[in-house]
XYZ file of C-alpha atoms in Angstrom:
589
model
C -129.224 27.165 -35.618
C -126.907 25.644 -33.033
C -124.618 27.974 -31.093
C -120.959 27.064 -31.573
C -118.951 27.150 -28.362
C -115.244 27.510 -27.628
C -113.017 24.537 -28.464
C -111.856 22.247 -25.658
C -109.415 19.370 -25.463
C -111.958 16.732 -24.384
C -115.732 16.512 -24.362
C -117.181 13.694 -22.247
C -120.689 12.402 -22.932
C -122.200 11.135 -19.670
C -120.800 11.552 -16.158
C -121.047 8.217 -14.387
C -118.146 5.940 -13.444
C -116.317 6.014 -16.772
C -116.954 9.702 -17.434
C -115.978 10.576 -13.874
C -112.713 8.650 -14.050
C -111.809 10.240 -17.381
C -112.806 13.705 -16.131
C -110.597 13.374 -13.056
C -107.597 11.842 -14.812
C -107.537 14.112 -17.874
C -108.237 17.343 -16.006
C -105.434 16.461 -13.554
C -103.167 16.075 -16.591
C -103.918 19.699 -17.540
C -106.394 19.091 -20.356
C -109.440 21.322 -20.790
C -112.406 19.011 -20.180
C -116.154 19.535 -20.548
C -118.624 16.876 -19.375
C -122.166 16.832 -20.760
C -124.707 15.021 -18.581
C -128.322 14.901 -19.712
C -129.651 14.466 -16.180
C -129.508 16.660 -13.092
C -126.822 17.414 -10.533
C -126.796 15.090 -7.523
C -125.095 15.057 -4.143
C -125.494 12.969 -1.007
C -126.736 16.017 0.882
C -129.537 16.867 0.268
C -130.512 14.308 -2.409
C -129.863 11.138 -0.395
C -130.440 12.392 3.132
C -132.716 10.635 5.626
C -135.724 10.372 5.602
C -135.977 11.400 1.913
C -133.926 8.519 0.545
C -135.909 5.854 2.458
C -138.860 6.352 0.068
C -139.277 2.888 -1.457
C -142.187 3.936 -3.654
C -140.303 6.840 -5.215
C -136.934 5.204 -5.769
C -137.431 1.427 -5.926
C -140.872 1.253 -7.542
C -141.095 4.476 -9.566
C -137.374 4.575 -10.454
C -136.643 8.112 -9.291
C -132.947 7.929 -10.211
C -133.391 6.275 -13.599
C -133.735 7.206 -17.255
C -137.198 8.467 -18.224
C -138.605 6.126 -20.917
C -141.223 8.704 -21.961
C -138.387 10.784 -23.460
C -135.992 8.099 -24.630
C -136.273 4.347 -24.633
C -135.621 1.430 -26.948
C -137.772 -0.995 -28.872
C -137.578 -4.705 -28.269
C -138.316 -8.034 -29.923
C -137.178 -11.597 -29.270
C -136.752 -12.575 -32.926
C -136.026 -11.094 -36.338
C -139.478 -12.110 -37.557
C -141.256 -10.022 -34.900
C -142.132 -6.327 -34.873
C -140.258 -4.499 -32.110
C -142.328 -2.374 -29.739
C -141.186 0.416 -27.392
C -140.348 -0.332 -23.784
C -142.858 2.078 -22.235
C -141.683 1.613 -18.640
C -138.450 0.408 -17.129
C -138.310 -3.259 -16.247
C -135.553 -5.726 -17.071
C -132.753 -3.175 -16.592
C -132.509 0.299 -15.049
C -130.222 2.814 -16.818
C -129.268 5.710 -14.588
C -129.635 9.385 -15.430
C -127.999 12.320 -13.673
C -124.555 13.021 -12.262
C -123.066 9.704 -11.162
C -125.213 7.698 -13.604
C -126.004 4.109 -12.655
C -123.058 4.281 -10.235
C -125.355 6.135 -7.838
C -128.005 3.417 -7.589
C -125.903 0.287 -8.171
C -125.548 -2.448 -5.557
C -121.757 -2.364 -5.457
C -120.687 -5.903 -6.463
C -117.171 -5.356 -7.831
C -115.409 -8.233 -9.559
C -112.199 -8.755 -11.431
C -113.108 -10.853 -14.439
C -111.432 -14.226 -14.777
C -108.523 -15.308 -16.929
C -111.040 -17.340 -18.945
C -113.115 -14.191 -19.512
C -110.057 -12.340 -20.818
C -109.142 -15.141 -23.256
C -112.478 -16.846 -23.892
C -112.076 -18.300 -27.384
C -108.502 -19.396 -26.771
C -109.507 -21.240 -23.596
C -112.355 -23.208 -25.158
C -110.532 -24.015 -28.382
C -107.476 -25.218 -26.476
C -109.386 -27.361 -24.003
C -112.327 -28.649 -26.059
C -111.435 -28.032 -29.697
C -112.787 -25.513 -32.181
C -115.943 -27.546 -32.825
C -117.108 -27.011 -29.230
C -117.980 -23.382 -30.024
C -121.191 -23.195 -32.115
C -120.793 -21.372 -35.443
C -123.485 -18.822 -34.517
C -121.634 -17.849 -31.294
C -119.015 -15.166 -32.189
C -116.983 -15.365 -28.987
C -113.534 -13.816 -29.036
C -110.624 -12.992 -26.760
C -110.210 -9.622 -25.127
C -107.358 -7.622 -26.656
C -106.208 -6.831 -23.080
C -104.876 -9.560 -20.796
C -105.717 -9.883 -17.119
C -102.051 -9.289 -16.262
C -102.039 -5.987 -18.155
C -105.241 -4.851 -16.497
C -104.394 -6.009 -12.940
C -102.938 -2.660 -11.764
C -106.040 -0.881 -13.077
C -108.382 -3.289 -11.304
C -106.438 -2.411 -8.157
C -106.802 1.335 -8.774
C -110.530 1.045 -9.198
C -110.965 -1.110 -6.090
C -109.076 1.459 -4.005
C -110.995 4.365 -5.492
C -114.352 2.714 -4.757
C -113.402 1.321 -1.346
C -114.091 -2.344 -2.077
C -114.547 -4.749 0.836
C -113.374 -8.320 0.265
C -110.857 -11.071 0.927
C -108.078 -12.006 -1.490
C -107.830 -15.640 -2.524
C -104.606 -15.347 -4.519
C -101.833 -12.923 -3.552
C -99.013 -12.976 -6.112
C -99.697 -16.654 -6.818
C -100.052 -17.781 -3.184
C -103.500 -19.096 -2.252
C -105.142 -17.381 0.727
C -107.581 -18.959 3.154
C -111.024 -17.388 3.158
C -110.856 -15.843 -0.301
C -111.854 -17.011 -3.774
C -109.838 -20.167 -4.431
C -110.171 -19.683 -8.196
C -109.370 -15.995 -8.673
C -106.456 -14.686 -10.698
C -103.373 -13.456 -8.824
C -103.555 -9.976 -7.347
C -100.689 -7.847 -6.065
C -102.455 -6.548 -2.958
C -105.229 -7.406 -0.535
C -108.565 -5.621 -0.903
C -108.542 -2.123 0.616
C -111.179 -3.121 3.194
C -112.031 -6.409 4.953
C -115.297 -8.185 4.067
C -118.647 -7.014 5.359
C -120.236 -8.905 8.242
C -122.049 -11.941 6.826
C -125.744 -12.453 7.457
C -127.101 -15.576 9.124
C -128.318 -16.910 5.772
C -124.813 -16.489 4.324
C -123.250 -18.307 7.275
C -125.442 -21.393 7.023
C -125.042 -21.436 3.224
C -121.250 -21.254 3.561
C -121.277 -24.162 6.019
C -123.479 -26.319 3.782
C -121.438 -25.485 0.660
C -118.141 -26.285 2.364
C -119.548 -29.602 3.596
C -120.402 -30.376 -0.024
C -116.805 -29.758 -1.119
C -117.301 -26.251 -2.517
C -115.225 -23.137 -1.873
C -117.413 -20.328 -0.456
C -115.993 -16.809 -0.059
C -117.302 -13.280 0.629
C -118.469 -11.467 -2.501
C -116.342 -8.321 -3.122
C -118.452 -5.250 -2.514
C -118.100 -1.477 -2.891
C -120.064 -1.159 0.360
C -117.455 -0.015 2.860
C -117.117 -2.371 5.820
C -115.618 0.471 7.844
C -114.796 4.150 7.409
C -112.265 4.608 4.607
C -110.259 7.348 2.911
C -109.343 6.488 -0.671
C -106.025 7.376 -2.372
C -107.488 10.672 -3.651
C -108.463 11.722 -0.135
C -112.190 11.142 -0.616
C -113.842 9.831 2.557
C -116.387 7.006 2.716
C -118.464 6.130 5.769
C -119.085 2.641 7.100
C -122.073 0.706 5.768
C -125.031 0.714 8.196
C -126.817 -2.277 6.574
C -129.941 -0.164 5.996
C -131.387 -2.251 3.154
C -131.778 0.817 0.884
C -128.893 0.353 -1.542
C -129.838 -0.853 -5.012
C -132.083 1.759 -6.704
C -131.093 4.282 -3.988
C -128.264 6.688 -3.344
C -126.323 5.992 -0.149
C -127.184 8.115 2.872
C -123.917 7.205 4.640
C -121.512 7.707 1.706
C -120.618 4.060 2.283
C -121.251 2.900 -1.268
C -118.354 3.636 -3.593
C -120.053 5.871 -6.147
C -118.585 8.310 -8.677
C -120.421 11.317 -7.233
C -118.400 11.006 -3.983
C -115.079 9.736 -5.387
C -113.825 10.801 -8.816
C -116.316 13.516 -9.786
C -115.517 15.856 -6.837
C -111.827 15.578 -7.769
C -112.605 16.826 -11.282
C -115.033 19.476 -10.063
C -112.300 21.051 -7.935
C -110.264 21.925 -11.046
C -110.643 25.156 -13.001
C -110.001 23.333 -16.299
C -113.058 21.091 -15.840
C -116.635 22.133 -16.551
C -119.823 20.150 -15.970
C -123.004 21.001 -17.886
C -126.095 19.198 -16.658
C -129.393 18.823 -18.566
C -127.258 18.589 -21.724
C -128.479 15.846 -24.070
C -125.985 14.916 -26.788
C -127.776 13.999 -30.011
C -124.863 13.509 -32.407
C -121.095 13.210 -32.682
C -120.024 15.613 -35.423
C -117.603 14.314 -38.071
C -115.523 16.151 -40.649
C -115.863 15.666 -44.412
C -113.663 12.549 -44.354
C -115.851 10.979 -41.637
C -112.618 9.735 -40.064
C -112.319 12.512 -37.488
C -114.770 13.870 -34.933
C -114.950 17.641 -34.593
C -117.128 17.673 -31.475
C -120.728 16.999 -30.488
C -124.144 18.577 -30.887
C -126.341 18.785 -27.800
C -129.551 20.338 -26.542
C -130.107 21.983 -23.184
C -133.281 20.129 -22.204
C -134.276 22.882 -19.755
C -134.298 25.669 -22.361
C -134.489 23.818 -25.687
C -131.372 25.641 -26.967
C -129.000 23.699 -29.227
C -125.217 23.906 -29.070
C -122.128 22.565 -30.811
C -119.193 21.761 -28.555
C -115.980 21.421 -30.598
C -113.334 19.153 -29.075
C -110.069 17.460 -29.971
C -111.199 14.214 -28.277
C -114.746 12.910 -27.908
C -115.290 10.328 -25.145
C -118.590 8.417 -25.105
C -119.108 7.512 -21.448
C -122.869 7.051 -21.303
C -124.665 3.852 -20.344
C -123.680 0.951 -22.634
C -126.961 1.052 -24.563
C -126.744 4.819 -25.112
C -123.133 4.650 -26.329
C -124.148 2.273 -29.113
C -127.213 4.358 -29.967
C -125.104 7.508 -30.346
C -122.581 5.703 -32.550
C -125.336 4.491 -34.866
C -126.993 7.911 -34.981
C -123.621 9.534 -35.795
C -122.485 7.027 -38.415
C -119.370 5.948 -36.500
C -118.488 2.520 -37.857
C -120.601 0.231 -40.005
C -123.904 -0.944 -38.528
C -124.133 -4.693 -37.990
C -126.433 -6.838 -40.154
C -127.177 -10.247 -38.556
C -128.257 -11.804 -41.847
C -125.069 -11.031 -43.802
C -122.973 -10.723 -40.613
C -121.364 -7.632 -42.093
C -120.702 -4.548 -40.000
C -119.678 -4.266 -36.367
C -121.632 -1.622 -34.401
C -124.565 -3.304 -32.664
C -123.035 -6.794 -32.659
C -122.517 -9.112 -29.649
C -125.249 -7.744 -27.404
C -125.301 -9.808 -24.193
C -127.209 -9.713 -20.940
C -126.975 -11.838 -17.780
C -129.369 -14.778 -17.279
C -130.579 -15.568 -13.778
C -133.579 -17.721 -13.057
C -131.904 -20.808 -11.614
C -132.210 -19.732 -8.004
C -133.919 -21.595 -5.162
C -136.188 -20.088 -2.498
C -136.037 -21.734 0.937
C -138.544 -21.462 3.810
C -137.912 -22.444 7.438
C -140.184 -22.831 10.433
C -137.207 -22.719 12.809
C -134.931 -19.927 11.502
C -135.097 -16.099 11.551
C -133.103 -14.101 8.982
C -133.996 -10.407 9.582
C -133.877 -9.516 5.851
C -134.129 -5.758 6.488
C -130.521 -5.774 7.795
C -128.944 -5.743 4.362
C -126.503 -4.161 1.936
C -126.515 -3.997 -1.820
C -123.694 -6.399 -2.513
C -122.598 -8.400 0.513
C -122.976 -12.093 -0.009
C -121.329 -15.500 0.068
C -120.470 -16.873 -3.362
C -119.280 -20.065 -5.046
C -117.114 -19.840 -8.165
C -116.730 -23.600 -8.583
C -118.872 -23.563 -11.752
C -117.590 -20.304 -13.163
C -113.958 -19.268 -12.650
C -112.745 -22.799 -12.015
C -110.678 -23.969 -14.985
C -111.034 -27.568 -13.767
C -114.827 -27.441 -14.148
C -115.590 -29.630 -17.174
C -118.008 -27.706 -19.401
C -118.414 -30.816 -21.574
C -120.530 -32.338 -18.785
C -122.787 -29.288 -18.977
C -122.724 -29.260 -22.772
C -122.406 -25.494 -22.883
C -119.954 -22.601 -22.861
C -119.730 -20.355 -19.828
C -120.766 -20.885 -16.248
C -122.522 -19.331 -13.286
C -121.964 -18.168 -9.750
C -124.077 -19.443 -6.849
C -124.660 -16.802 -4.186
C -126.596 -16.069 -1.022
C -126.911 -12.318 -0.519
C -129.412 -10.154 1.315
C -130.027 -6.884 -0.485
C -133.236 -5.734 1.190
C -136.328 -6.588 3.189
C -138.378 -3.566 2.120
C -142.152 -3.861 2.590
C -143.299 -3.215 -0.993
C -140.801 -5.278 -2.945
C -139.806 -8.065 -0.574
C -142.638 -10.615 -0.286
C -141.180 -14.151 -0.480
C -143.760 -16.946 -0.443
C -143.620 -20.666 -1.308
C -144.622 -21.852 -4.770
C -148.359 -22.425 -5.010
C -149.275 -19.470 -2.772
C -152.129 -17.361 -4.249
C -150.914 -14.085 -5.753
C -153.399 -11.998 -3.761
C -156.079 -12.290 -1.084
C -156.234 -13.526 2.516
C -154.037 -16.594 2.001
C -151.365 -14.481 0.324
C -151.415 -12.036 3.250
C -151.028 -14.859 5.757
C -148.138 -16.348 3.782
C -146.264 -13.041 3.481
C -146.618 -12.425 7.214
C -145.457 -15.941 8.080
C -142.459 -16.192 5.775
C -141.118 -12.616 5.729
C -138.499 -13.372 8.406
C -138.138 -17.060 7.616
C -136.986 -17.273 4.017
C -133.717 -17.009 2.100
C -132.700 -17.397 -1.519
C -129.804 -19.157 -3.202
C -129.246 -17.260 -6.436
C -127.708 -18.378 -9.727
C -126.226 -15.769 -12.076
C -124.959 -17.031 -15.426
C -122.618 -15.756 -18.085
C -124.071 -14.920 -21.493
C -122.453 -15.721 -24.811
C -123.094 -13.702 -27.976
C -125.274 -14.972 -30.787
C -125.293 -13.625 -34.329
C -128.984 -12.637 -34.023
C -128.767 -10.897 -30.623
C -127.955 -7.326 -31.579
C -128.842 -3.626 -31.717
C -129.846 -1.520 -34.705
C -131.942 1.599 -35.388
C -135.698 1.156 -35.312
C -137.385 2.022 -38.631
C -140.610 3.240 -37.002
C -140.292 4.713 -33.503
C -138.445 7.925 -32.577
C -137.290 9.715 -29.431
C -138.211 13.209 -28.227
C -135.749 14.724 -30.757
C -137.234 12.841 -33.704
C -134.302 10.411 -33.916
C -134.806 6.662 -34.469
C -134.936 4.682 -31.259
C -132.430 1.940 -30.677
C -133.904 -1.495 -31.446
C -132.886 -4.517 -29.404
C -133.312 -8.049 -30.741
C -132.524 -10.548 -27.998
C -133.499 -13.927 -26.610
C -132.151 -16.573 -24.270
C -130.814 -19.455 -26.332
C -130.036 -23.133 -25.807
C -126.600 -22.476 -24.328
C -128.131 -20.189 -21.678
C -130.803 -22.737 -20.785
C -128.220 -25.492 -20.359
C -126.031 -23.368 -18.061
C -128.902 -22.189 -15.852
C -130.502 -25.631 -15.727
C -127.283 -27.444 -14.855
C -126.113 -25.042 -12.149
C -129.617 -24.481 -10.806
C -129.672 -28.161 -9.917
C -126.358 -27.769 -8.098
C -127.860 -24.896 -6.083
C -130.850 -27.100 -5.224
C -128.527 -29.836 -3.951
C -126.916 -27.367 -1.530
C -130.364 -26.084 -0.530
C -131.503 -29.562 0.469
C -128.531 -29.834 2.853
C -130.085 -26.980 4.862
C -133.239 -29.042 5.566
C -135.781 -26.303 4.818
C -139.453 -26.714 5.712
C -140.114 -26.226 2.016
C -138.233 -24.997 -1.024
C -139.148 -23.718 -4.437
C -137.864 -25.666 -7.405
C -134.982 -23.993 -9.270
C -136.148 -21.751 -12.053
C -135.675 -22.419 -15.749
C -135.283 -20.145 -18.746
C -137.907 -19.629 -21.411
C -137.991 -16.672 -23.774
C -136.373 -13.521 -22.423
C -138.887 -10.942 -21.189
C -138.057 -7.248 -20.954
C -140.811 -6.686 -18.350
C -139.539 -7.941 -14.950
C -136.304 -6.622 -13.475
C -133.355 -9.000 -13.855
C -130.104 -7.001 -13.835
C -128.690 -3.762 -15.224
C -125.823 -5.634 -16.859
C -126.172 -4.912 -20.567
C -122.978 -5.428 -22.552
C -121.706 -5.362 -26.119
C -122.627 -3.433 -29.221
C -119.325 -1.553 -29.518
C -116.998 -4.430 -28.724
C -113.224 -4.288 -28.346
C -110.812 -6.448 -30.286
C -107.454 -6.704 -31.979
C -108.722 -5.999 -35.504
C -111.334 -3.715 -37.125
C -112.656 -6.830 -38.870
C -114.205 -8.101 -35.643
C -114.468 -5.108 -33.300
C -115.651 -1.508 -33.080
C -112.882 -0.295 -30.758
C -109.282 -1.308 -30.155
C -107.589 -2.365 -26.910
C -107.638 1.248 -25.679
C -111.400 1.558 -26.434
C -110.569 3.838 -29.349
C -112.793 3.710 -32.425
C -111.078 2.011 -35.348
C -113.011 4.249 -37.730
C -112.785 7.643 -35.976
C -109.564 7.628 -33.990
C -110.290 10.642 -31.773
C -113.457 8.973 -30.430
C -113.113 6.736 -27.367
C -116.068 4.558 -26.327
C -115.907 3.467 -22.687
C -118.019 1.101 -20.621
C -119.577 -2.340 -20.893
C -120.518 -1.725 -24.539
C -116.935 -2.868 -25.227
C -117.348 -6.395 -23.794
C -117.449 -9.158 -26.447
C -119.454 -11.405 -24.074
C -120.894 -11.143 -20.564
C -119.434 -12.913 -17.566
C -121.379 -14.329 -14.635
C -119.691 -11.502 -12.729
C -121.124 -7.980 -12.577
C -119.428 -5.687 -15.135
C -118.470 -2.647 -13.035
C -114.993 -3.886 -12.008
C -113.617 -4.160 -15.543
C -115.603 -1.067 -16.588
C -113.676 0.958 -14.009
C -110.349 -0.735 -14.704
C -110.642 -0.131 -18.453
C -111.525 3.526 -17.823
C -108.241 4.009 -15.953
C -106.421 2.026 -18.679
C -107.868 4.290 -21.386
C -107.165 7.455 -19.415
C -103.494 6.459 -19.103
C -103.286 5.756 -22.840
C -104.710 9.193 -23.656
C -102.411 10.984 -21.185
C -99.168 9.188 -21.966
C -99.513 8.257 -25.639
C -102.411 9.742 -27.616
C -101.918 13.286 -26.361
C -98.323 13.364 -27.634
C -99.040 11.614 -30.953
C -102.730 11.682 -31.937
C -103.816 8.811 -34.124
C -104.687 5.148 -33.879
C -102.915 3.553 -30.920
C -101.322 0.139 -31.303
């Protein structure tokens, strides 16, 4: 029998970026807030102190900050005709677990999504006609415009301490920034990070080819910074231990050093760690949530936490899983195309990058950050880029970064090198300092058959059905990566490398090797319950006191990383709850 606890105003499921922002904003507004996090407490000291955090085996290889797939995972298949099998170890993506969530181990790339991203269907139908969008590709506009969200993008950038260079201030183009970005009211809070040598020579070659290189915006602080809430960030030391690690210098804008301490300082906020939410509880009408049921995983005790508002702020995959387990909204069926929850799952194809090797250049790859880089948006945000020539919807960024040169994971060698043995050892020693990579990261459009549902066979540690993922790269993805991969190769040849690997191509998606932790969709936002699970305020159409935050709301995936709009939408939702829902509960319009 579950122990029933005292009612609160808000219960938050998961305390990463979205949960942290909501916790801070709603507790500051005087609401009684409880956050339930199924992982442990974390803080920079002692958890990320030197030399502990420099353990590549523990954190990068054995995923010390990630979700434990032996307790909860998902099943996967490429096609409807296949039997899905459990993902027994983390690979393609790395969900976080613990206070701060994936915001602790992220790289820090922080984008504002493009005007095209905010109005995707309208853009393509207007420019190319309705027939250009395949019938099995359910793309749709966001219900929130870029202009509406711009102040919230700004708030998130200043909270996280983003380093970058504006390319468009109030409609005036700025030298050195992204020539294709939407207008912003203010410059980035911090100047760009120092570029690496590989970024400098890439920028020169790209500019000579007529492209528009600019520094990738990064929540790695280029200098010491105090954010608007008074939280202090240190300057990045380019240590090369960023993605998959917590930051030893507090230089990476993470929720555990920004928004969460602000909430923790308030008497009306309570954090409960090791608290695994298994169900959102609904009343007899199934139109109102009464709270959540959770288990303390340390003791095995079960509790019910009643609340006026339930906010699902877990990782995108886990939000959708909890909705399906709780019966919030109708589950999507790809055959009949009825239902909403589980629809529009998207990922982020890479694979079109080019590896370059030089006898006469030294790059020092160990001097690195998670997100600094030099990027081209000419085939992504550029509205003048003719997608008809590519024959596909979407686009891709082309980037040279330098995230790490760690000894276990960083072993670049030319194509044709043996995978082990004496020749492999010689090649890794020769090319460690003398290689760079030009990466291609593509957008991903939804397909009617790429979706989530509940697995009929496999269960988690609580006996609940696992989430099942059906997903594959499709023809549109292969066209985008192939087309823009060739453009990356053209720039690479301008650098006159000793040798270069051919740009990669896409086959079937594999869940085994790491690619990105950019899973989106499943509880998408929209302007009507006919085509979305949540409205423009990320409020469930079906259960109006449930808000579902995070990248699960995105109807498609951009070539940009998702954290920028994830944070902006969290502030947008928090304002809607504080200024509108709290006074008049019900479905917001």
